[in-house]
């Protein structure tokens, strides 16, 4: 299958590209810079220059492909305005990609986060939140899944708050960055809130499985660890970096602080049963042991 992928050179995207190529697919990667184009080419993909705001590039690349995987999202989390801009750009990109695929029967796999449900682990059948700091992502993803009624084999991989590889990535990676910057391994709230996690290489397998065989309009959970506590996560970070572990005010964590403070365990039982996905890589706390001061 000829696959067009956005976000191909990030921590998750690079794992997805490798997984696709190893299983006989060819990959065309959207790349924003010479460096990312070189990285995509070195990995074995064909690079096409552009970003999420280049809607004509997205449309033409999707039209030429047998399937599309969308992973790109802005990296600026410094303010509420920057986060809103990231969401708006992704929404427009998803609309352009989806409209191009209408009536083709081609697979379109996108990404979102696992939802949070008070008092229990969320499942694949729970709806995404449509309000809050990232509610706009939920709206655009649900709209994309609705394309299943218009001849698109759409599906969404819901990623947990931490997708990691060698101790890097996701919300745990952000906590590590904060710790290095401030000299304190800080956490919001009391640290009892639970976060799900998955290794990037395991998540990559699920993206491939969805591309190859997901029914239209379905959401899947790329979750290995269902519920690591934030305090357990930060305790490993602090020990590995030789820093004190302390609670910090919510505002220290920027516009996504409220998400950081939310208890949000998630299950992947339905995904494992229906798609046959079974993660095999190290879990988060073990992977964080690879951090070096």
Short mmCIF file of C-alpha atoms in Angstrom, two decimals, residues 7-275:
data_model
loop_
_atom_site.label_atom_id
_atom_site.label_comp_id
_atom_site.label_asym_id
_atom_site.label_seq_id
_atom_site.Cartn_x
_atom_site.Cartn_y
_atom_site.Cartn_z
CA UNK A 7 4.35 13.89 11.29
CA UNK A 8 6.62 11.21 9.88
CA UNK A 9 9.87 12.22 11.58
CA UNK A 10 8.68 12.68 15.17
CA UNK A 11 9.10 10.13 17.93
CA UNK A 12 5.86 8.37 16.99
CA UNK A 13 5.96 9.04 13.25
CA UNK A 14 9.45 7.64 12.77
CA UNK A 15 8.35 4.43 14.49
CA UNK A 16 5.25 4.23 12.28
CA UNK A 17 7.30 4.74 9.11
CA UNK A 18 9.68 1.95 10.10
CA UNK A 19 6.77 -0.35 10.92
CA UNK A 20 5.08 0.32 7.57
CA UNK A 21 8.24 -0.19 5.53
CA UNK A 22 9.09 -3.39 7.40
CA UNK A 23 5.69 -4.77 6.44
CA UNK A 24 5.87 -4.09 2.72
CA UNK A 25 4.22 -0.68 2.43
CA UNK A 26 5.76 2.36 0.72
CA UNK A 27 5.65 5.74 2.45
CA UNK A 28 5.43 9.35 1.30
CA UNK A 29 6.21 11.70 4.21
CA UNK A 30 5.18 15.32 4.65
CA UNK A 31 8.31 17.21 5.73
CA UNK A 32 8.64 20.84 6.83
CA UNK A 33 12.42 21.29 6.57
CA UNK A 34 15.55 20.07 4.82
CA UNK A 35 16.52 18.21 7.99
CA UNK A 36 13.20 16.35 8.26
CA UNK A 37 13.25 15.61 4.52
CA UNK A 38 16.71 14.11 4.89
CA UNK A 39 15.58 12.06 7.91
CA UNK A 40 12.54 10.73 6.04
CA UNK A 41 14.65 9.81 3.01
CA UNK A 42 17.25 8.10 5.19
CA UNK A 43 14.47 6.03 6.75
CA UNK A 44 13.34 4.84 3.32
CA UNK A 45 10.38 7.17 2.71
CA UNK A 46 9.80 9.61 -0.14
CA UNK A 47 9.78 13.18 1.18
CA UNK A 48 7.30 15.82 0.03
CA UNK A 49 7.85 19.33 1.32
CA UNK A 50 5.08 21.13 3.17
CA UNK A 51 3.29 21.54 6.50
CA UNK A 52 -0.24 21.24 7.84
CA UNK A 53 -1.10 24.69 6.53
CA UNK A 54 -0.23 23.70 2.94
CA UNK A 55 -3.65 22.29 2.16
CA UNK A 56 -3.04 21.84 -1.58
CA UNK A 57 -0.01 19.66 -0.80
CA UNK A 58 -2.11 17.60 1.60
CA UNK A 59 -4.87 17.14 -0.96
CA UNK A 60 -2.60 16.10 -3.82
CA UNK A 61 -0.56 13.72 -1.64
CA UNK A 62 -3.70 12.08 -0.25
CA UNK A 63 -5.16 11.70 -3.74
CA UNK A 64 -1.99 9.92 -4.91
CA UNK A 65 -1.90 7.52 -1.95
CA UNK A 66 -3.72 4.27 -1.17
CA UNK A 67 -4.10 5.31 2.46
CA UNK A 68 -3.33 8.19 4.81
CA UNK A 69 -2.00 8.36 8.37
CA UNK A 70 -2.13 11.72 10.15
CA UNK A 71 0.20 12.31 13.10
CA UNK A 72 1.44 15.91 12.86
CA UNK A 73 0.56 18.47 15.53
CA UNK A 74 2.21 21.75 16.51
CA UNK A 75 4.86 21.62 19.22
CA UNK A 76 4.19 25.00 20.83
CA UNK A 77 2.48 24.57 24.21
CA UNK A 78 3.71 27.83 25.72
CA UNK A 79 0.35 29.60 25.77
CA UNK A 80 -3.36 28.98 25.37
CA UNK A 81 -3.24 30.94 22.11
CA UNK A 82 -0.45 28.76 20.70
CA UNK A 83 -2.32 25.60 21.65
CA UNK A 84 -5.51 26.91 20.02
CA UNK A 85 -3.54 27.68 16.85
CA UNK A 86 -2.20 24.12 16.80
CA UNK A 87 -5.75 22.77 17.09
CA UNK A 88 -7.08 25.06 14.36
CA UNK A 89 -4.33 24.11 11.91
CA UNK A 90 -4.90 20.42 12.54
CA UNK A 91 -8.66 20.78 12.10
CA UNK A 92 -8.23 22.41 8.69
CA UNK A 93 -5.70 19.77 7.64
CA UNK A 94 -7.98 16.91 8.66
CA UNK A 95 -10.85 18.46 6.71
CA UNK A 96 -8.68 18.79 3.58
CA UNK A 97 -7.41 15.21 3.82
CA UNK A 98 -10.84 13.78 4.59
CA UNK A 99 -12.63 15.62 1.81
CA UNK A 100 -10.04 14.34 -0.67
CA UNK A 101 -10.72 10.74 0.34
CA UNK A 102 -14.53 10.89 0.24
CA UNK A 103 -15.94 8.11 -1.93
CA UNK A 104 -12.62 6.31 -2.40
CA UNK A 105 -12.93 3.60 0.26
CA UNK A 106 -9.33 4.33 1.25
CA UNK A 107 -8.17 4.04 4.87
CA UNK A 108 -7.60 7.26 6.80
CA UNK A 109 -6.04 6.82 10.23
CA UNK A 110 -5.75 9.82 12.52
CA UNK A 111 -4.68 10.37 16.09
CA UNK A 112 -6.23 11.73 19.27
CA UNK A 113 -5.84 11.25 23.00
CA UNK A 114 -7.60 8.80 25.26
CA UNK A 115 -10.58 10.45 27.00
CA UNK A 116 -10.91 10.76 30.75
CA UNK A 117 -13.97 9.34 32.51
CA UNK A 118 -14.52 10.10 36.21
CA UNK A 119 -14.08 7.07 38.43
CA UNK A 120 -12.96 4.49 35.87
CA UNK A 121 -10.67 3.70 32.99
CA UNK A 122 -11.93 5.02 29.67
CA UNK A 123 -12.69 2.58 26.86
CA UNK A 124 -12.79 2.73 23.09
CA UNK A 125 -16.55 3.29 23.21
CA UNK A 126 -16.32 6.47 25.30
CA UNK A 127 -16.64 9.80 23.50
CA UNK A 128 -13.79 12.29 23.29
CA UNK A 129 -14.16 15.53 25.28
CA UNK A 130 -15.36 18.36 23.07
CA UNK A 131 -14.41 21.20 25.43
CA UNK A 132 -11.37 22.18 27.46
CA UNK A 133 -7.84 22.97 26.21
CA UNK A 134 -7.85 20.29 23.50
CA UNK A 135 -11.59 19.92 22.94
CA UNK A 136 -11.19 21.16 19.38
CA UNK A 137 -9.17 18.06 18.55
CA UNK A 138 -12.06 15.90 19.70
CA UNK A 139 -14.46 17.79 17.44
CA UNK A 140 -12.27 17.42 14.35
CA UNK A 141 -11.54 13.74 15.02
CA UNK A 142 -15.22 12.90 15.52
CA UNK A 143 -15.98 14.72 12.27
CA UNK A 144 -13.32 12.64 10.52
CA UNK A 145 -14.74 9.38 11.90
CA UNK A 146 -18.11 10.47 10.53
CA UNK A 147 -16.63 10.20 7.03
CA UNK A 148 -17.23 6.46 7.36
CA UNK A 149 -20.72 7.18 5.98
CA UNK A 150 -19.18 8.91 2.95
CA UNK A 151 -16.91 6.20 1.64
CA UNK A 152 -13.82 6.68 3.79
CA UNK A 153 -12.46 3.82 5.93
CA UNK A 154 -11.68 6.24 8.75
CA UNK A 155 -10.32 5.24 12.15
CA UNK A 156 -8.62 6.95 15.07
CA UNK A 157 -5.80 5.75 17.28
CA UNK A 158 -6.21 7.27 20.72
CA UNK A 159 -2.79 7.71 22.24
CA UNK A 160 -2.21 7.90 25.99
CA UNK A 161 -0.66 10.93 27.64
CA UNK A 162 2.80 9.39 27.36
CA UNK A 163 4.12 7.68 24.24
CA UNK A 164 7.73 6.92 25.09
CA UNK A 165 10.93 5.48 23.72
CA UNK A 166 14.19 5.26 25.69
CA UNK A 167 12.71 7.43 28.45
CA UNK A 168 11.75 10.25 26.09
CA UNK A 169 8.39 11.51 24.82
CA UNK A 170 4.88 12.41 25.89
CA UNK A 171 3.75 13.98 29.14
CA UNK A 172 6.44 12.13 31.08
CA UNK A 173 8.94 13.66 28.66
CA UNK A 174 7.51 17.12 29.37
CA UNK A 175 7.84 16.51 33.11
CA UNK A 176 11.46 15.53 32.47
CA UNK A 177 12.01 18.78 30.54
CA UNK A 178 10.45 20.81 33.35
CA UNK A 179 12.67 19.04 35.85
CA UNK A 180 15.83 19.79 33.87
CA UNK A 181 14.80 23.43 33.45
CA UNK A 182 13.78 24.11 37.04
CA UNK A 183 16.02 21.78 39.04
CA UNK A 184 12.95 20.17 40.64
CA UNK A 185 11.07 17.06 39.55
CA UNK A 186 7.69 18.69 40.01
CA UNK A 187 4.15 17.39 39.67
CA UNK A 188 0.68 18.99 39.82
CA UNK A 189 -1.88 18.14 42.47
CA UNK A 190 -1.17 15.33 44.90
CA UNK A 191 0.43 13.06 42.29
CA UNK A 192 -2.23 10.38 42.71
CA UNK A 193 -3.72 11.07 39.28
CA UNK A 194 -3.20 8.16 36.91
CA UNK A 195 -1.90 8.34 33.35
CA UNK A 196 -1.87 5.65 30.66
CA UNK A 197 1.24 5.07 28.56
CA UNK A 198 2.60 3.06 25.61
CA UNK A 199 5.95 2.49 23.96
CA UNK A 200 6.22 4.22 20.57
CA UNK A 201 7.17 0.98 18.80
CA UNK A 202 4.05 -0.76 20.14
CA UNK A 203 1.89 2.18 19.11
CA UNK A 204 3.37 1.98 15.61
CA UNK A 205 2.12 -1.58 15.25
CA UNK A 206 -1.41 -0.47 16.07
CA UNK A 207 -1.32 2.28 13.44
CA UNK A 208 -0.36 -0.34 10.86
CA UNK A 209 -3.07 -2.74 11.98
CA UNK A 210 -5.70 0.01 11.74
CA UNK A 211 -4.47 1.04 8.29
CA UNK A 212 -4.62 -2.53 7.05
CA UNK A 213 -7.85 -3.72 8.59
CA UNK A 214 -9.81 -1.39 10.87
CA UNK A 215 -13.53 -1.20 10.17
CA UNK A 216 -14.71 2.29 9.23
CA UNK A 217 -15.58 4.79 11.93
CA UNK A 218 -13.82 3.04 14.81
CA UNK A 219 -11.59 4.35 17.59
CA UNK A 220 -8.81 2.27 19.15
CA UNK A 221 -6.74 2.67 22.30
CA UNK A 222 -2.95 2.37 22.06
CA UNK A 223 -2.59 1.72 25.79
CA UNK A 224 -0.14 -0.62 27.50
CA UNK A 225 0.17 0.81 31.04
CA UNK A 226 -3.40 1.65 32.05
CA UNK A 227 -2.72 3.76 35.13
CA UNK A 228 0.74 4.81 36.31
CA UNK A 229 0.47 7.49 39.00
CA UNK A 230 2.13 10.81 38.27
CA UNK A 231 4.00 10.60 41.57
CA UNK A 232 5.48 7.23 40.57
CA UNK A 233 6.51 8.70 37.20
CA UNK A 234 8.09 11.80 38.71
CA UNK A 235 9.82 9.77 41.42
CA UNK A 236 11.74 7.84 38.77
CA UNK A 237 12.54 11.07 36.91
CA UNK A 238 13.80 12.73 40.08
CA UNK A 239 15.92 9.74 41.07
CA UNK A 240 17.45 9.35 37.61
CA UNK A 241 18.24 13.07 37.33
CA UNK A 242 19.33 13.47 40.95
CA UNK A 243 16.65 16.11 41.64
CA UNK A 244 14.19 16.63 44.51
CA UNK A 245 10.59 15.53 43.90
CA UNK A 246 8.05 18.18 44.92
CA UNK A 247 4.46 19.26 44.17
CA UNK A 248 4.25 22.43 42.09
CA UNK A 249 1.40 24.89 41.39
CA UNK A 250 -0.80 24.03 38.44
CA UNK A 251 0.12 27.22 36.60
CA UNK A 252 3.77 26.09 36.45
CA UNK A 253 2.73 23.56 33.81
CA UNK A 254 1.33 26.05 31.31
CA UNK A 255 -1.91 25.80 29.31
CA UNK A 256 -2.06 22.01 29.54
CA UNK A 257 -1.71 22.06 33.33
CA UNK A 258 -5.39 21.08 33.81
CA UNK A 259 -4.83 18.01 31.64
CA UNK A 260 -1.71 17.16 33.65
CA UNK A 261 -3.76 17.26 36.84
CA UNK A 262 -6.56 15.01 35.57
CA UNK A 263 -6.98 11.40 36.62
CA UNK A 264 -7.25 9.62 33.27
CA UNK A 265 -6.65 5.85 33.26
CA UNK A 266 -7.55 4.07 30.02
CA UNK A 267 -8.14 0.50 28.86
CA UNK A 268 -7.25 -1.16 25.56
CA UNK A 269 -9.10 -4.45 26.09
CA UNK A 270 -11.39 -3.98 23.10
CA UNK A 271 -8.48 -3.00 20.81
CA UNK A 272 -6.51 -6.08 21.79
CA UNK A 273 -9.49 -8.38 21.31
CA UNK A 274 -10.67 -7.00 17.96
CA UNK A 275 -7.41 -6.03 16.22
#
